[in-house]
Short mmCIF file of C-alpha atoms in Angstrom, two decimals:
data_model
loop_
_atom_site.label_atom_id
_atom_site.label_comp_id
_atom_site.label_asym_id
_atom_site.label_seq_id
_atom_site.Cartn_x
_atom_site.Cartn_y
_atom_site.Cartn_z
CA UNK A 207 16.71 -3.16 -21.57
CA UNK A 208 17.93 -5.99 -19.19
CA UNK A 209 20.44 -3.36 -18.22
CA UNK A 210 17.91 -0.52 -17.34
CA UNK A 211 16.04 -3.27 -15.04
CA UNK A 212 18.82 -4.29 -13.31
CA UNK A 213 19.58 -0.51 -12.51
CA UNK A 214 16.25 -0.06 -11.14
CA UNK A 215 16.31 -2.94 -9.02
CA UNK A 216 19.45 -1.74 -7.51
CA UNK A 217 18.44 2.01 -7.08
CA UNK A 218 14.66 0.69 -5.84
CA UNK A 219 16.36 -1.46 -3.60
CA UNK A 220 18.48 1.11 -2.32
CA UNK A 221 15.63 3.55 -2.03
CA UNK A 222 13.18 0.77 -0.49
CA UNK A 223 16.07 -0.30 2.30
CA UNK A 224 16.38 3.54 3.12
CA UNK A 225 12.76 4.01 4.16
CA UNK A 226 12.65 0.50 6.13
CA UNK A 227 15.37 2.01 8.25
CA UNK A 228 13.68 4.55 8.73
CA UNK A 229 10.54 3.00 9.87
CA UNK A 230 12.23 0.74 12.19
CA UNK A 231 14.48 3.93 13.56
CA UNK A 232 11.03 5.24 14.27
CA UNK A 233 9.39 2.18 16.31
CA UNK A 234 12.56 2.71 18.83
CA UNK A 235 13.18 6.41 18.87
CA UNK A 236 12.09 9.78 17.90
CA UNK A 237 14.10 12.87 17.99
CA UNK A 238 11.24 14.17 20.29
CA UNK A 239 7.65 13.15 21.04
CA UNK A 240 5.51 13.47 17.80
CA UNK A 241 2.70 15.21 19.73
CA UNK A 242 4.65 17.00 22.09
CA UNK A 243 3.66 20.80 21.68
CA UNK A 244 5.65 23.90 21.88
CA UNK A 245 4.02 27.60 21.64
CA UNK A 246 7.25 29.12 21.51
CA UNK A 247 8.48 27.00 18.51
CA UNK A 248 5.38 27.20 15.73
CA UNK A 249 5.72 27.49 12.20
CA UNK A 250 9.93 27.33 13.08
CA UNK A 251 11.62 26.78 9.90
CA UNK A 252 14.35 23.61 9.40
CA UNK A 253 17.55 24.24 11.83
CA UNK A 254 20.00 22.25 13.78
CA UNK A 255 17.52 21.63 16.64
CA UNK A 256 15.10 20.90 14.16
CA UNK A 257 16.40 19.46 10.91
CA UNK A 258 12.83 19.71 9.36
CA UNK A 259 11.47 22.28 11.24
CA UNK A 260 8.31 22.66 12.85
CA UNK A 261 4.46 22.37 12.15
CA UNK A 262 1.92 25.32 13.87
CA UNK A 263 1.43 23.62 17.00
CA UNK A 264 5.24 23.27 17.53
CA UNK A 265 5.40 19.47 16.91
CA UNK A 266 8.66 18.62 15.54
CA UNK A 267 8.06 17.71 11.78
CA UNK A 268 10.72 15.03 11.64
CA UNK A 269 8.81 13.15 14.44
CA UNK A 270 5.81 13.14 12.86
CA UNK A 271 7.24 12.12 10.04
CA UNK A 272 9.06 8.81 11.39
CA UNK A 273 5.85 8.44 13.25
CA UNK A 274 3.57 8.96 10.43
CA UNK A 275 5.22 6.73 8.22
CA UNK A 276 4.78 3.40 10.35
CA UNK A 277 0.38 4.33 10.72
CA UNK A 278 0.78 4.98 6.88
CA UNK A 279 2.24 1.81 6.38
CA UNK A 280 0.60 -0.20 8.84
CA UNK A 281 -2.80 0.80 6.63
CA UNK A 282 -1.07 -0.04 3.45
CA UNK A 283 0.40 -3.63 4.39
CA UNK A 284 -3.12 -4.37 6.05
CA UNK A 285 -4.74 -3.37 3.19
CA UNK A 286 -2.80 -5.51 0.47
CA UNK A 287 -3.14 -8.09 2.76
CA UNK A 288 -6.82 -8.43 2.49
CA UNK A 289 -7.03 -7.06 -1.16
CA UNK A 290 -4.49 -10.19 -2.13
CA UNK A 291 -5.88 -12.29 0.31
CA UNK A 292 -9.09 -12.58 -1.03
CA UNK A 293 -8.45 -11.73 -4.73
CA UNK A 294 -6.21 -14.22 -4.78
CA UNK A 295 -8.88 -16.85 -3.34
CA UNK A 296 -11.40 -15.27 -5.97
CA UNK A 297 -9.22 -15.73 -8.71
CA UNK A 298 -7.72 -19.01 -7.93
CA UNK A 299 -11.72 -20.49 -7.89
CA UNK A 300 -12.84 -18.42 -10.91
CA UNK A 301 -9.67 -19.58 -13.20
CA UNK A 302 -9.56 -22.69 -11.90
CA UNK A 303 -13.15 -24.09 -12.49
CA UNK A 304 -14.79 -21.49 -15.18
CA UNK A 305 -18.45 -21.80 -15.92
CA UNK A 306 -21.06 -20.23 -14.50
CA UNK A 307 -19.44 -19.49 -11.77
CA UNK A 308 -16.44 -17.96 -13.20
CA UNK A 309 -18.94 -15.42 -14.88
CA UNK A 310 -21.08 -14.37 -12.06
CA UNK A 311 -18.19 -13.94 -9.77
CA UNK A 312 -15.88 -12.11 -12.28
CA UNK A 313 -18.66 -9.92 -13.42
CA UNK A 314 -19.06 -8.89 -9.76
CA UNK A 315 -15.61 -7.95 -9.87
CA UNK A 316 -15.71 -6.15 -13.05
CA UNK A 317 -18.80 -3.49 -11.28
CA UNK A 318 -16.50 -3.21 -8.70
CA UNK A 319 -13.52 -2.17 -10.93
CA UNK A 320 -15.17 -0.06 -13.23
CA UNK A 321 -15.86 2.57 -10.14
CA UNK A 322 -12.38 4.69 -9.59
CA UNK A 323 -10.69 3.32 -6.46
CA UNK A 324 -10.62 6.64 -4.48
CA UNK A 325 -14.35 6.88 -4.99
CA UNK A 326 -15.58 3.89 -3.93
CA UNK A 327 -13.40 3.80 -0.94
CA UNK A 328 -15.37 7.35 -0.42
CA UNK A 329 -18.54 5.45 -0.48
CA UNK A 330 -17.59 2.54 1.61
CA UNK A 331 -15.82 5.11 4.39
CA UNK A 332 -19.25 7.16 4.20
CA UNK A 333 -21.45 4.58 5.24
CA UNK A 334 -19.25 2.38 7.92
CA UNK A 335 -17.38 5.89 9.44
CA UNK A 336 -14.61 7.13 9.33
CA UNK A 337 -11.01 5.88 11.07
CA UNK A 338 -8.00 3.93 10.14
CA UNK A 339 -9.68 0.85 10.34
CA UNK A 340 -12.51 0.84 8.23
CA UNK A 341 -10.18 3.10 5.72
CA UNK A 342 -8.56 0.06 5.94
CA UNK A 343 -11.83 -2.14 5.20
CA UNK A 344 -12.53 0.04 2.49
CA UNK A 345 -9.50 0.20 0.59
CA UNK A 346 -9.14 -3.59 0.93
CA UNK A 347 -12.20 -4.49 -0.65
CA UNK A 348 -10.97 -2.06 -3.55
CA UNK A 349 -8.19 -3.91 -3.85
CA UNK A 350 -9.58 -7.47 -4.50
CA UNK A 351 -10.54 -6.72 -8.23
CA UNK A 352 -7.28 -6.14 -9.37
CA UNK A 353 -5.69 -9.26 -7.39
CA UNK A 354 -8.52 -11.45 -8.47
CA UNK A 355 -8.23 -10.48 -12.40
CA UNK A 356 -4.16 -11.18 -12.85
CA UNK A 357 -4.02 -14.51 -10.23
CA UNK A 358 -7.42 -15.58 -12.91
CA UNK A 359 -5.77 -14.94 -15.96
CA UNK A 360 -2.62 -17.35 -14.47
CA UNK A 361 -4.88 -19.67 -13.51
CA UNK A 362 -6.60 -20.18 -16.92
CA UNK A 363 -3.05 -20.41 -18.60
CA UNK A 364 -0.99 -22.82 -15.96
CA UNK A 365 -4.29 -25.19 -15.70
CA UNK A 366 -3.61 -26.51 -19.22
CA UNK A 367 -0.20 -27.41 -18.57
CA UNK A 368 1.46 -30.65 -18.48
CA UNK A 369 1.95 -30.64 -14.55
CA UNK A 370 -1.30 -30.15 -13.21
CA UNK A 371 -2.64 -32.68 -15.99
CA UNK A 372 -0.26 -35.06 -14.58
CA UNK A 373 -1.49 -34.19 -10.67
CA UNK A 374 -4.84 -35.19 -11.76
CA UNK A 375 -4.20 -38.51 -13.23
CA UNK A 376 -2.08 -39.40 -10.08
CA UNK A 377 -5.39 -38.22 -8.14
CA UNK A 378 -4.70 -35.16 -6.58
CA UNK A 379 -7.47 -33.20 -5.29
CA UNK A 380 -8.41 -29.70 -6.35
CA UNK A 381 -7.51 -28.08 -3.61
CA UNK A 382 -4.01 -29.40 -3.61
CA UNK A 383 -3.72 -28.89 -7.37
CA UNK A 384 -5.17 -25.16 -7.05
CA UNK A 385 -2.62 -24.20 -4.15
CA UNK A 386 0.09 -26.51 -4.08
CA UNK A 387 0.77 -27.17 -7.46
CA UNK A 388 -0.23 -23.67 -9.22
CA UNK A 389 -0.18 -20.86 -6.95
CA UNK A 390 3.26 -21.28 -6.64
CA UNK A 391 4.00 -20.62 -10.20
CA UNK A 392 2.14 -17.63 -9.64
CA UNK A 393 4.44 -16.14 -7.48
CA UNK A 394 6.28 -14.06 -9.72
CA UNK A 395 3.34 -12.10 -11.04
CA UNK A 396 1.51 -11.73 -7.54
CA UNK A 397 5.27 -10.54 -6.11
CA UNK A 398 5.01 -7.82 -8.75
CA UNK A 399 1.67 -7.46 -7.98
CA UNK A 400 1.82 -6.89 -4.51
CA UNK A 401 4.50 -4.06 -4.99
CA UNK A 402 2.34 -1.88 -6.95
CA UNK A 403 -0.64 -2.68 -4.81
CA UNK A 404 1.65 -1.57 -1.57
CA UNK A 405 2.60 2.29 -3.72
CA UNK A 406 -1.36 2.33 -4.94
CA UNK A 407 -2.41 1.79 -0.89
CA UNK A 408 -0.02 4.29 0.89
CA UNK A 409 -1.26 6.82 -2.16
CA UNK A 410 -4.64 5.66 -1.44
CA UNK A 411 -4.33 6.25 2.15
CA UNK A 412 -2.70 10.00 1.73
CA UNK A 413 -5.58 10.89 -0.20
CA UNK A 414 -8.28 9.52 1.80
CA UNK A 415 -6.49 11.18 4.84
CA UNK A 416 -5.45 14.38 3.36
CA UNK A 417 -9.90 14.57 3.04
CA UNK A 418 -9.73 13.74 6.39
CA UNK A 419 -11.64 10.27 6.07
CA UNK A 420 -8.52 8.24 6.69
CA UNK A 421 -6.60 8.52 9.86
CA UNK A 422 -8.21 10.77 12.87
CA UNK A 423 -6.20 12.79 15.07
CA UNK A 424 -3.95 12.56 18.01
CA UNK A 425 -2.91 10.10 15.41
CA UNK A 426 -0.48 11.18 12.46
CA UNK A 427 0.30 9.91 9.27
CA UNK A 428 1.70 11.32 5.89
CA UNK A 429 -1.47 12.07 4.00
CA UNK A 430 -2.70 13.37 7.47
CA UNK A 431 0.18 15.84 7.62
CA UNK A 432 -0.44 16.89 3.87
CA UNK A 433 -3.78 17.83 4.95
CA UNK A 434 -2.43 19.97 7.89
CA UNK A 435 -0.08 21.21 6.20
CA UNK A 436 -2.31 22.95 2.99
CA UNK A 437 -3.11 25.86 5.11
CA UNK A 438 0.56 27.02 5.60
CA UNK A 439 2.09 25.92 2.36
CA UNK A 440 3.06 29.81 1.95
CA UNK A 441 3.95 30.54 5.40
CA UNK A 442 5.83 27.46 6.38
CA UNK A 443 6.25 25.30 2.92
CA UNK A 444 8.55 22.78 4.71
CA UNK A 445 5.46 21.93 7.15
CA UNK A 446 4.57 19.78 3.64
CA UNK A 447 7.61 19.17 1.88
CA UNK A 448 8.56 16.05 4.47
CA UNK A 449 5.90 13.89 4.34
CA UNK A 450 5.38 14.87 0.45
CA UNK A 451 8.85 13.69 0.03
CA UNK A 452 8.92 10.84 1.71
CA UNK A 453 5.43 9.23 0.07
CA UNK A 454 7.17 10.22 -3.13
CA UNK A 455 10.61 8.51 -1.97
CA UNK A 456 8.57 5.65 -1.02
CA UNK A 457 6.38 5.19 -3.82
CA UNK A 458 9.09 5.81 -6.35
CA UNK A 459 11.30 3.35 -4.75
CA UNK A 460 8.76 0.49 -5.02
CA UNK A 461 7.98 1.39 -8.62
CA UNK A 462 11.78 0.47 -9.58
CA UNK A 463 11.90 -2.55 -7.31
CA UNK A 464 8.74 -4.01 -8.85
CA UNK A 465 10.08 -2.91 -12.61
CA UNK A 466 13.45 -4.20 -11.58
#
């Protein structure tokens, strides 16, 4: 078992490193310009001049890709950031002091969680517009549930221990016992946490964008390209087998890393 884990922390962090260099390759330098059109070079399949081909406006693929990648992750950091940020603020007060406030708060959060993600994003997208940053909005608030449930549940169990008893005798006050003392023992959980939060965002953000709710052109991104791509998936199957590969590549990467 420990053996397995340590594989998959090697292979995720092989797989992770992999698609960091290629989002940093991408801030610098494209092969081309990702919006650069060429009518004489649609629906062109992979070749030397184009190593993954060519979508129907003649963009080159690769491009679009390395471009794609960073909006697609841009949307996903942003969003874990507020999901965790705030979760863990919800969950840190909720486990920390119980009562009645613990109970109105949490079963807040549990009507928010018992909607599927992808449709309440729908609804929250639907009435503020659509765009990268309200996706961004949206999927954040989805988010907070599941941060503010598992930093809770730590909360409740590390408050009864010897340490923070000891804090409050010496006279510590409950903000420094709530985020000094015990969300650092925390971190662990809300590290693993975070990594699955980061694969359920970019997913989150290829299927709110492949409906076309996500990300707007000029701009690309990889659910974007999915969504361009559906129409050609006979014609020109490699216009959808990039950025399906690399959300994949990403995704599975993370998973091991987190497991690892």
């Amino acid at each position: 078992m420990k053996r397995n884990k340590e594989i998959n922390f090697i292979l995720g962090c092989i797989m992770v490193g992999i698609v960091i260099c290629i989002l940093l390759i991408g801030i610098f330098y494209t092969p081309y310009d990702p919006d650069q059109m060429d009518g004489l070079a649609k629906n062109m399949a992979p070749n030397l001049k184009h190593l993954f081909g060519t979508d129907n406006f003649g963009r080159d693929i690769l491009s679009r890709v390395m471009a794609g990648s960073k909006i697609t992750f841009l949307v996903a950091i942003f969003t874990v950031a507020i999901g965790a940020g705030i979760g863990t603020l919800v969950g840190a007060i909720t486990g920390f002091y119980g009562g009645v406030l613990d109970e109105i708060i949490m079963r807040l959060n549990d009507a928010l969680a018992s909607f599927p993600s992808i449709l309440l994003a729908l609804v929250i997208v639907s009435v503020v517009d659509i765009g990268r940053f309200n996706l961004i909005f949206a999927l954040g608030i989805v988010f907070i549930p599941s941060f503010a449930r598992v930093i809770r549940s730590e909360f409740i169990t590390l408050k009864e221990m010897d340490f923070v008893k000891n804090a409050k005798l010496m006279g510590a006050s409950d903000f420094r016992i709530m985020f000094i003392h015990i969300l650092p023992n925390t971190r662990k959980i809300l590290r693993t946490s975070i990594m699955i939060g980061f694969n359920n965002a970019i997913l989150a953000e290829a299927g709110m964008s492949y409906l076309g709710l996500g990300v707007q052109p000029p701009l690309s991104s990889l659910g974007r390209m999915l969504s361009e791509a559906q129409p050609y998936l006979f014609n020109a199957p490699w216009y959808a087998l990039a950025p399906g590969f690399m959300i994949v590549f990403t995704v599975l990467g993370f998973s091991m890393l987190s497991d690892g």
